[in-house]
XYZ file of C-alpha atoms in Angstrom:
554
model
C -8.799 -9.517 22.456
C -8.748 -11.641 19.324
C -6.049 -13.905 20.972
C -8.690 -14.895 23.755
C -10.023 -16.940 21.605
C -7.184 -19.374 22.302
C -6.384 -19.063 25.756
C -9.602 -17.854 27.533
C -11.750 -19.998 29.721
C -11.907 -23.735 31.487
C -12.367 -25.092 27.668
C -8.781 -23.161 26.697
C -6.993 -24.915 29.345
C -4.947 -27.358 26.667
C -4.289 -24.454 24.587
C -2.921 -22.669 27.379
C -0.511 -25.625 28.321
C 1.148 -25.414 25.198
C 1.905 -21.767 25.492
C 3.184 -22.679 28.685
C 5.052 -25.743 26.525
C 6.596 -21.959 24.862
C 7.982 -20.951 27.897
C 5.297 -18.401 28.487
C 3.805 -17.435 32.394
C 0.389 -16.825 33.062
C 1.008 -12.886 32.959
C 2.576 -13.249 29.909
C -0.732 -15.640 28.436
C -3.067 -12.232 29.535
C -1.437 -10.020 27.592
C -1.857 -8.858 24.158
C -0.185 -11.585 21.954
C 1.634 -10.157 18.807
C 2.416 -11.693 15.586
C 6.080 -11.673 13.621
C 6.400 -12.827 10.771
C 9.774 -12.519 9.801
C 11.705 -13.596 6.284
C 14.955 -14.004 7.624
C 17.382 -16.638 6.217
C 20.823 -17.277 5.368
C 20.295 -16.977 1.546
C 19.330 -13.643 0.582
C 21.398 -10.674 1.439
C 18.268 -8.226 2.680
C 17.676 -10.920 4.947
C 20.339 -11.940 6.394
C 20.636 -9.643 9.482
C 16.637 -9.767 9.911
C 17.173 -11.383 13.043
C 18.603 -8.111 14.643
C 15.722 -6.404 13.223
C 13.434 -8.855 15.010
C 15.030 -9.031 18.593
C 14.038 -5.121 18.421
C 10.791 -5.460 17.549
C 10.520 -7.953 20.359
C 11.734 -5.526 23.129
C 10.281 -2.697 21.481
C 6.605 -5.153 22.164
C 7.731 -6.056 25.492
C 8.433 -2.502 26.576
C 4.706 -1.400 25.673
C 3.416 -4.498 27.726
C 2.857 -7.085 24.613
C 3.784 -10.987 24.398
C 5.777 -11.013 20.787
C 5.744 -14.728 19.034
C 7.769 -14.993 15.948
C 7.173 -17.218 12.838
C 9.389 -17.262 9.573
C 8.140 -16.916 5.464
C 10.151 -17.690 2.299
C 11.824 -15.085 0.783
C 13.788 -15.095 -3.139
C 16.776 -12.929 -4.417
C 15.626 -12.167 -7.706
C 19.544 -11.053 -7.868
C 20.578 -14.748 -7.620
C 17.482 -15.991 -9.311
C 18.340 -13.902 -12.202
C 18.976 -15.469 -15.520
C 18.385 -18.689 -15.029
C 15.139 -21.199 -14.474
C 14.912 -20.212 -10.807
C 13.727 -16.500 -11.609
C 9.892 -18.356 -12.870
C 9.929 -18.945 -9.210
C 9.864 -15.184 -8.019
C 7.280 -13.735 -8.961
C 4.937 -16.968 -7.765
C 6.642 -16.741 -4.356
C 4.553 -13.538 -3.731
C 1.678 -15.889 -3.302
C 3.395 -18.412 -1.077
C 4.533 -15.309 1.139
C 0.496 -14.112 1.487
C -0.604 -17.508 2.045
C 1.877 -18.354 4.862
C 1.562 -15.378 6.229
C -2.047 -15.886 6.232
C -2.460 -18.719 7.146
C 0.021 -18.531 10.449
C -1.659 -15.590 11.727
C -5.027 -17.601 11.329
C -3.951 -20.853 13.400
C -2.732 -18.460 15.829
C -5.050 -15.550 16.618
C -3.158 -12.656 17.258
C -4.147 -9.838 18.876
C -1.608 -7.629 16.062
C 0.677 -8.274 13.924
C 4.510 -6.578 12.761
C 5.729 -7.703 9.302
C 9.516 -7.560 8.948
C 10.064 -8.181 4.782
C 12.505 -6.552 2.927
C 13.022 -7.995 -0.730
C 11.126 -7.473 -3.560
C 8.308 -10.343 -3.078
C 8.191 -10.620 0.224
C 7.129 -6.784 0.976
C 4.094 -6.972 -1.247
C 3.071 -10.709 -0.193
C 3.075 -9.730 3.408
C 1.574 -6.349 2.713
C -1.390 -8.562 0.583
C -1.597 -10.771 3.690
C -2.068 -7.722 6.102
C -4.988 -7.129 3.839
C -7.047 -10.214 4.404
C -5.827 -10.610 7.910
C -7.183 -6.892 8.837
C -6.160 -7.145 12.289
C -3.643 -3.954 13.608
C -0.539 -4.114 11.716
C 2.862 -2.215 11.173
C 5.506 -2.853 8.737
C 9.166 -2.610 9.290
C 11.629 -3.467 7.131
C 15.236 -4.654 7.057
C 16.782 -1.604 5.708
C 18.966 -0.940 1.836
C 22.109 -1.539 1.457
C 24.901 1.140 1.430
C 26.021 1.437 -2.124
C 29.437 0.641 -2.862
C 32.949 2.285 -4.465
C 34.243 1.457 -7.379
C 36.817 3.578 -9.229
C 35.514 6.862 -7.022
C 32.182 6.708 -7.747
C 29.190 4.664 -6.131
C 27.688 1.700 -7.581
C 24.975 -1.026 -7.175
C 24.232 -4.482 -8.261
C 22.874 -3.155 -11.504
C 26.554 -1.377 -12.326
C 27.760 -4.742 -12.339
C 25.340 -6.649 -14.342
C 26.296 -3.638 -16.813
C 29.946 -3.981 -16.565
C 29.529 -7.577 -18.091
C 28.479 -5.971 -21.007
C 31.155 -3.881 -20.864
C 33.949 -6.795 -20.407
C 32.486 -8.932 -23.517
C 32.582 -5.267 -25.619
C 36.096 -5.315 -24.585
C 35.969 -1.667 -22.624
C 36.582 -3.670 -18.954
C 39.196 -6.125 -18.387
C 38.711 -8.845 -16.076
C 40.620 -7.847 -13.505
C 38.406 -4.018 -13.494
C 35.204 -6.553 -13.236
C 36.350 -8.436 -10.516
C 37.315 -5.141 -8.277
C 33.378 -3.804 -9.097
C 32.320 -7.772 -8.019
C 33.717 -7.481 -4.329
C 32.875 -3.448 -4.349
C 29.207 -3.595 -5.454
C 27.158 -5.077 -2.216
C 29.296 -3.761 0.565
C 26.814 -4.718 3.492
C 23.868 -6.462 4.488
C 20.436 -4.960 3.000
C 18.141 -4.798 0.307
C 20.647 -3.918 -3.005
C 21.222 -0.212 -3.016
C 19.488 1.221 -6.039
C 15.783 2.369 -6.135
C 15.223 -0.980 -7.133
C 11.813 -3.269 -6.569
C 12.601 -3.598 -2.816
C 13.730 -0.060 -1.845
C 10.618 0.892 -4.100
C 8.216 -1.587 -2.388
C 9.633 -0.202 1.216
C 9.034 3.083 0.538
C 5.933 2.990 -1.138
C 5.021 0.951 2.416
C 5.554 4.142 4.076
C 3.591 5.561 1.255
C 0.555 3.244 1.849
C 0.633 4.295 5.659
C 1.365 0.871 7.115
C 5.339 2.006 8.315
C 7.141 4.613 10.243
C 9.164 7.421 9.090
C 12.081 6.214 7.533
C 10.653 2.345 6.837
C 12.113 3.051 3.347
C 15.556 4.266 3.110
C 17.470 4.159 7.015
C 20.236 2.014 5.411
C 20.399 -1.442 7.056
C 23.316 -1.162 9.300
C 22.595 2.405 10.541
C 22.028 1.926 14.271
C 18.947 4.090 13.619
C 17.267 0.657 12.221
C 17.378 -0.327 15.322
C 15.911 2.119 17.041
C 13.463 2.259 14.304
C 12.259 -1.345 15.069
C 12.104 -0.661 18.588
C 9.439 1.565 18.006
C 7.867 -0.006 15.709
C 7.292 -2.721 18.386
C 5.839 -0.358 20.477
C 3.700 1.045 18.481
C 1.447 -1.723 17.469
C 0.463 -1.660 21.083
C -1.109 1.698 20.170
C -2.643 0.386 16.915
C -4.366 -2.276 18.704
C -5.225 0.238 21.974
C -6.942 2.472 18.827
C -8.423 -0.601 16.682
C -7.135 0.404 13.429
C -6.479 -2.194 10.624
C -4.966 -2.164 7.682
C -7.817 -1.474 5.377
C -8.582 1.649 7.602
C -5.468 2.902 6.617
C -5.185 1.369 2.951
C -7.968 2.849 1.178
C -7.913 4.114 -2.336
C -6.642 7.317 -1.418
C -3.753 4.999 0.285
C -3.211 3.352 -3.188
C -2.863 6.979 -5.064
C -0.764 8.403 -2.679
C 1.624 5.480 -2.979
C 1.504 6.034 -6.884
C 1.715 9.430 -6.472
C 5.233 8.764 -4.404
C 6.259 5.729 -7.137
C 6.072 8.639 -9.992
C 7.622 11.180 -7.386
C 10.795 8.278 -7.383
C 11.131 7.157 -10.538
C 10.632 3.515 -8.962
C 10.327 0.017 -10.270
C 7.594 -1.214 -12.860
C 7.356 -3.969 -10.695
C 5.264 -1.300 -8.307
C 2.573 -1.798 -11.290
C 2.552 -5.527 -10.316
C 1.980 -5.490 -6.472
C -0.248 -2.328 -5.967
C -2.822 -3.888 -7.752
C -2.499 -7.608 -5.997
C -2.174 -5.323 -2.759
C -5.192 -3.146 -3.023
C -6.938 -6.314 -4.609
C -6.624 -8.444 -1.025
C -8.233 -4.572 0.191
C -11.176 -5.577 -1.166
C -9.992 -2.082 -3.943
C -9.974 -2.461 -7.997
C -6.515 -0.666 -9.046
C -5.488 -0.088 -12.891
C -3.289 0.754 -14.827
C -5.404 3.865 -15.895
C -5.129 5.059 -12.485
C -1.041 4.681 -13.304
C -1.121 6.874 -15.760
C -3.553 9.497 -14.511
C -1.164 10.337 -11.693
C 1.511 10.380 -13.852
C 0.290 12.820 -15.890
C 0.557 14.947 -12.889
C 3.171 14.404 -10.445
C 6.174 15.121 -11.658
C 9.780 12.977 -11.467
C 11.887 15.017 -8.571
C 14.312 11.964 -7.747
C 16.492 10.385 -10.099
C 18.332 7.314 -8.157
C 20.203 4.657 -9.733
C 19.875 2.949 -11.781
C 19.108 6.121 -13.741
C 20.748 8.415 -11.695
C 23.832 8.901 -9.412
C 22.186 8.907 -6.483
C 21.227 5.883 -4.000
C 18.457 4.850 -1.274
C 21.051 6.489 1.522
C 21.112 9.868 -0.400
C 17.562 9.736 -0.751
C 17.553 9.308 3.237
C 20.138 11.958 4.012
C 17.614 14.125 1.746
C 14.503 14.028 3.754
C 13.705 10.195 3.091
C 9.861 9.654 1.576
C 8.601 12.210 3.963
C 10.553 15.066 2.263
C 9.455 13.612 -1.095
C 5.823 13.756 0.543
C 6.235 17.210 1.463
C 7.368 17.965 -2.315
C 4.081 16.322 -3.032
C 1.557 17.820 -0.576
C 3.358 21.069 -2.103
C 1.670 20.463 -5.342
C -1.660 19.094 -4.440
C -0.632 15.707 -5.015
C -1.313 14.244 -1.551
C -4.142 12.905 -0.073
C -5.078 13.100 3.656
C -5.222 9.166 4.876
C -4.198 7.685 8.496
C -1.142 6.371 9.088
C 0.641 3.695 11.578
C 2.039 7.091 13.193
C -1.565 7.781 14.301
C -0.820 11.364 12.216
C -2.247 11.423 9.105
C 0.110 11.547 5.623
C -0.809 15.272 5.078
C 0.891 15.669 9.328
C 3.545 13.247 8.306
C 4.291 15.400 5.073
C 4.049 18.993 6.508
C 6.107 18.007 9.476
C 9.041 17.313 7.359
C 11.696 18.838 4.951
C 13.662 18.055 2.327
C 17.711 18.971 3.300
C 18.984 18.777 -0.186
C 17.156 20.157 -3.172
C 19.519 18.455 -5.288
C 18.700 14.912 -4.613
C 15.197 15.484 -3.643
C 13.877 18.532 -6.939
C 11.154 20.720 -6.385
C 8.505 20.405 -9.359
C 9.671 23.792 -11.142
C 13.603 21.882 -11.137
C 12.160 18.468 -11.472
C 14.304 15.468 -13.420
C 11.237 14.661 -15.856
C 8.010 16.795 -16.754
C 5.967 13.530 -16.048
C 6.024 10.668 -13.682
C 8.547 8.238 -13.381
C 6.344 5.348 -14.734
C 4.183 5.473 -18.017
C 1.685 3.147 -19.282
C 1.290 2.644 -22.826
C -1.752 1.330 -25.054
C -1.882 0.626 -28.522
C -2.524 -2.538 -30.795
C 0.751 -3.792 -29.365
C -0.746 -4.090 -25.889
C -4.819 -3.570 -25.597
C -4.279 -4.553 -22.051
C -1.552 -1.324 -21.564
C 2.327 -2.120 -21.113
C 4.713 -0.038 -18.589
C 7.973 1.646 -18.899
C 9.997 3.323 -16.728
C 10.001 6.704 -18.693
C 11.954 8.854 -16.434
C 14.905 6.432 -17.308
C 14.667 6.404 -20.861
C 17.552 8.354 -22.704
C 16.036 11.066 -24.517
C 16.807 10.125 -28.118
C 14.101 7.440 -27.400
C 11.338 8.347 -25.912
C 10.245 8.087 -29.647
C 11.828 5.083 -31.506
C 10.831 3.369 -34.631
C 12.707 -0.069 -35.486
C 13.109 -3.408 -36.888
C 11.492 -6.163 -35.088
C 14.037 -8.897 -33.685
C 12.069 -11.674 -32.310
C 12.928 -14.334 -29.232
C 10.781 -16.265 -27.823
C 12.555 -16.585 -24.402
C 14.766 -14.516 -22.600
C 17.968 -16.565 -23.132
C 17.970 -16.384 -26.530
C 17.943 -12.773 -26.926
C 21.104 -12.383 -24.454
C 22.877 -14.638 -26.835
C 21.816 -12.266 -29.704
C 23.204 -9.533 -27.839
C 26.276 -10.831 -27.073
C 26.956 -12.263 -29.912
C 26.625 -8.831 -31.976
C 23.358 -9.963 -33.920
C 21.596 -6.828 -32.857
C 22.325 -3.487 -34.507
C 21.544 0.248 -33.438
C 17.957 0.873 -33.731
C 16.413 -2.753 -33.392
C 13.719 -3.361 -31.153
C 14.237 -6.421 -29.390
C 10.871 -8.393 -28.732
C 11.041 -11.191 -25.792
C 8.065 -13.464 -25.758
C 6.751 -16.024 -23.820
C 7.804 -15.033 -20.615
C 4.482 -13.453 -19.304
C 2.893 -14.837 -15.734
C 1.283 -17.417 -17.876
C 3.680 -18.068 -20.596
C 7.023 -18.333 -18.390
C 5.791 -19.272 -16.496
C 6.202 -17.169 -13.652
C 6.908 -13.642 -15.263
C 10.753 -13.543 -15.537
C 12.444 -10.486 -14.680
C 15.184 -9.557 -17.071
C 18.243 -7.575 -15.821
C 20.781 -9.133 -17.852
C 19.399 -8.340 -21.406
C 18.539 -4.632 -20.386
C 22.137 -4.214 -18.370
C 24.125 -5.977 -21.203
C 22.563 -3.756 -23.866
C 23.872 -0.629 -21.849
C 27.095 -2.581 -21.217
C 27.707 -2.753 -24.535
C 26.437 1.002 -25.350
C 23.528 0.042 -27.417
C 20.946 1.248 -24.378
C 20.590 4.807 -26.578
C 19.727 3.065 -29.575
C 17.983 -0.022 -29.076
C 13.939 -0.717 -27.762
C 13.339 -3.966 -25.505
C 9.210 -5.184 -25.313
C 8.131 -8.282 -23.350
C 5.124 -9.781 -22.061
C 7.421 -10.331 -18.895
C 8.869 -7.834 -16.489
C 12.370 -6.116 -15.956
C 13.947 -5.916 -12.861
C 14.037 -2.189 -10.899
C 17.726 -2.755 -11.700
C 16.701 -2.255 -15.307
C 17.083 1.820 -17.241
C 16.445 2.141 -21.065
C 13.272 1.621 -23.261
C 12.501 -1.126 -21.735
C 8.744 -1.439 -21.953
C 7.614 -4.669 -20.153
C 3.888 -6.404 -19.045
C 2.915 -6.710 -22.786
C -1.149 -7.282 -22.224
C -2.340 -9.453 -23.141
C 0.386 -11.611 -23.346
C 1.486 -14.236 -26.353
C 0.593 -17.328 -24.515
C -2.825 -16.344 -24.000
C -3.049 -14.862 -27.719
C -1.469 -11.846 -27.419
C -0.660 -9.943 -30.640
C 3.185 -10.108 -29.132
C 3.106 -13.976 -30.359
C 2.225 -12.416 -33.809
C 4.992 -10.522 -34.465
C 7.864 -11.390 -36.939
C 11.127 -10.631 -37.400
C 11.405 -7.543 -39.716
C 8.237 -5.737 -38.429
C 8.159 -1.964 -37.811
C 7.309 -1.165 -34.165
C 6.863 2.265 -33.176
C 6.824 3.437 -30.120
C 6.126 6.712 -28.530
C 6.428 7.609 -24.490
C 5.119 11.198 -24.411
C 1.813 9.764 -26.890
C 1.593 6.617 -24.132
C 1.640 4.437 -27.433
C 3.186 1.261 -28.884
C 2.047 0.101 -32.439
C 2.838 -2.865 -34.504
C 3.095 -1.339 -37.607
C 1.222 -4.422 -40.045
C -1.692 -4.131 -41.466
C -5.174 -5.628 -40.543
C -5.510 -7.726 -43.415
C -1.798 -9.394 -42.793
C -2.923 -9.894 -38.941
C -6.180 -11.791 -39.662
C -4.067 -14.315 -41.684
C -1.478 -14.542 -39.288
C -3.810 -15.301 -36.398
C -5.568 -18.336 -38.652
C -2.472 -21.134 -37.612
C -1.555 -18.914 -34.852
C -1.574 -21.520 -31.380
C -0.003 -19.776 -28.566
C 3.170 -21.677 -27.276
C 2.159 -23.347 -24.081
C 5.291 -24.176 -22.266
C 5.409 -27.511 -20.069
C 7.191 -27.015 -16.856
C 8.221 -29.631 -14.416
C 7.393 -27.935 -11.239
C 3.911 -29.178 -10.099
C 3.559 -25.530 -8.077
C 4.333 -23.692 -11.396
C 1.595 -25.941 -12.805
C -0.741 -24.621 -10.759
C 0.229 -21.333 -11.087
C 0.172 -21.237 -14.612
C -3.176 -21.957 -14.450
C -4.932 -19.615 -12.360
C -2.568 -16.844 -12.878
C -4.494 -13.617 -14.356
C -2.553 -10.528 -16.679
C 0.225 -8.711 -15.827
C -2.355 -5.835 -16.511
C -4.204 -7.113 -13.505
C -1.137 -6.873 -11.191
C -0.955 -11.082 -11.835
C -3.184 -12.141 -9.437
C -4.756 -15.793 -8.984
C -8.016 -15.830 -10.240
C -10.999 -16.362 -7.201
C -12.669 -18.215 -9.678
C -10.884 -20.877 -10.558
């Protein structure tokens, strides 16, 4: 065992006083020792009840004859980070997350480890750490949140960061906000929408690394429970078999998670952290391969925030399996081993989807492509992502006027203010992992434009990212980006910008000539930040286009 490496022999006698400093008995020191590392904290709303989750996955350990030893990781909102400075912090916490996580399970060899995330960084940092840890792993998460009721229908956070458009268009009073304010997050979870997290979960299931159900059992479902009880028990059986996460997350791992993203309709953020994911896999993931399989699966959920439905629907549907079964269906699975010890094509075929309406088949399905489409042009040489299957019709193909900001704040104030008219295409700068630094993600410019109805007629572009939250033409990860000379930091106000989803293009519409004089006393805006951490990270930080890694060279 990889944990005798602390406590076995005359020579590990110190080591094995200070487990016995723990509490722990000599029968207890022989047995397999398991890793959790846990996110829970009092901050974040996902989190909060995490320490339920992990007294389960304790007995669930002890119950299969395991010794379980907890230690804790950071974890950020991007909900209450949004909008303000402490949202450049988000996206750089993925690191801190993999690092941590690292580095515990290092100092302390464990025999296996259980990851218990559930927000939107913290699933894809520990899932990067479970990479370059390799030891047996299994994910569980904390569970969504059940949506909420707010004049007889169900909402989510991202309702509510619309409906402050809607109060400054005058169409909600104050009084109507503040009812949707104490309806919208009902219970403890990860917000309810197939936002980054719920996206991230289930594409963990995807990936093979969780059970059945990882994904979309709401959080305060007694089945949870029961869910982490197993869990615990089954990394016993991992470790009995050997296998590791990079047995399990190979690149057939990595398409059949994109192949479930486009299946979803999830968040572009899912273009961020597969890449960094399969990267710390020792696997190269593009955005090509992004839009190759979304050229052929097919969109057969639509979940808010583009659709009615929410992560408990999904679940009462047939959960990821039944969307796997969908996909294995159409030839759009791939047979890879799972943490079940079945493999994905078992998982899938074992498993049925309960309501056709909520979960499509592809001859009924919500859009005739993937969810998520990547799109090239002169505009982004690098590629850019949108989340297609939530773009209004009307524009999927949109030609406007260039209105340029060169941080996110700015353009909010545009909005609000009534300085942007129907068929603008609003162009946020600056805000890339480099140039934010820290890669903002933008709800409240998206939401406030469909607040305030203008979500059908207006484009948004940035070299930074939107939150899952997000719907509309919002096309985000601009590559390369303006602060490292991106032709983004080129544009002026009054430009044509064309845009086309189906044709996977975006084109600034200036000549060649005009570009080679603008780029002569062009000096990308460097911003100087405070924070000695986002210092560093502005750095070594790579492309959004390269899933924002930090750079091995550096």
């Amino acid at each position: 065992m990889r944990s005798d490496e602390l406590k076995k022999g005359s020579q590990r006698s110190p080591h094995r006083s200070l487990l016995k400093a723990l509490g722990l008995i000599d029968e207890e020191i022989k047995r397999p020792i398991i890793g959790i590392a846990s996110s829970f904290n009092e901050i974040v709303p996902g989190h909060t009840h995490l320490d339920k989750i992990v007294e389960s996955v304790k007995t669930g350990v002890r119950l299969a004859g395991g010794v379980p030893l907890e230690f804790n990781t950071i974890a950020v909102c991007d909900g209450l980070a949004m909008n303000h400075k402490g949202m450049s912090f988000s996206l750089p916490s993925r690191e801190i997350i993999a690092d941590s996580a690292e580095t515990s399970a290092m100092a302390m060899p464990f025999d296996a480890m259980i990851f218990i995330p559930n927000c939107d960084k913290v699933v894809p940092g520990m899932l990067m750490a479970a990479g370059r840890l390799n030891i047996p792993s299994i994910f569980i998460s904390g569970g969504p949140m059940l949506a909420g009721i707010f004049k007889d229908k169900k909402i989510g956070l991202s309702n509510v960061f619309e409906y402050v458009g809607e109060y400054e268009n005058g169409t909600m009073t104050c009084e109507e906000l503040n009812q949707a304010e104490n309806a919208a997050c009902p219970t403890c979870g990860s917000c309810s929408g197939m936002y980054t997290a719920n996206t991230m979960n289930c594409l963990t299931e995807a990936l093979g690394m969780a059970l059945s159900g990882n994904g979309t059992i709401p959080a305060v479902f007694s089945e949870r429970i029961r869910l982490a009880k197993t869990a615990g028990m089954q990394v016993l059986k991992l470790l009995e078999a050997n296998l590791r996460p990079r047995d399990i997350m190979t690149k057939d791992a990595f398409y059949n998670a994109i192949a479930v993203d486009m299946a979803l309709g999830g968040s572009t953020n899912s273009s961020l952290h597969l890449p960094a994911i399969a990267n710390d896999c020792g696997i190269e993931l593009t955005l090509k391969e992004f839009d190759n399989v979304s050229k052929k699966v097919l969109q057969i959920c639509k979940l808010s925030p583009s659709g009615k439905y929410f992560i408990e629907d999904l679940h009462m549907a047939g959960g990821v399996s039944g969307v796997m079964n969908v996909l294995d269906k159409n030839n759009c699975l791939k047979e890879t081993p799972t943490v079940m010890l079945k493999t994905q094509l078992e998982v899938a075929r074992s498993s049925k989807v309960l309501d056709k309406e909520i979960i499509r088949d592809f001859d009924n399905a919500y859009y005739k492509n993937g969810g998520l489409a990547t799109l090239y042009g002169n505009l982004a040489l690098d590629g850019a992502i949108v989340k297609a299957g939530a773009v209004d019709e009307t524009m999927q193909i949109h030609s406007g006027v260039a209105r340029v900001f060169d941080n996110e704040e700015e353009s909010v104030k545009a909005i609000l203010g009534g300085n942007i008219k129907k068929g603008d295409v609003i162009v946020i700068r600056y805000e890339g992992p480099k140039g934010g630094p820290g890669m903002r993600e933008m709800l409240a410019p998206t939401a406030t434009l469909a607040g305030m109805g203008l979500d059908k007629h207006c484009a948004l572009i940035t070299d930074g990212r939107f939150s899952g939250a997000s719907r509309g033409a919002a096309i985000g990860h601009i590559s390369p980006e303006a602060a490292e000379g991106g032709l983004i930091g080129l544009v002026k106000e009054g430009d044509i910008i064309e845009i086309n989803i189906p044709e996977r293009s975006i084109i600034l519409k200036v000549s060649d000539s005009e570009l080679e004089k603008r780029k002569v006393n062009f000096k990308p805006l460097i911003k100087k930040v405070e924070s000695s951490y986002l210092r560093r990270y502005q750095k070594i930080v790579s492309s959004a286009s390269k899933g924002a890694i930090l750079l091995k060279n550096y």
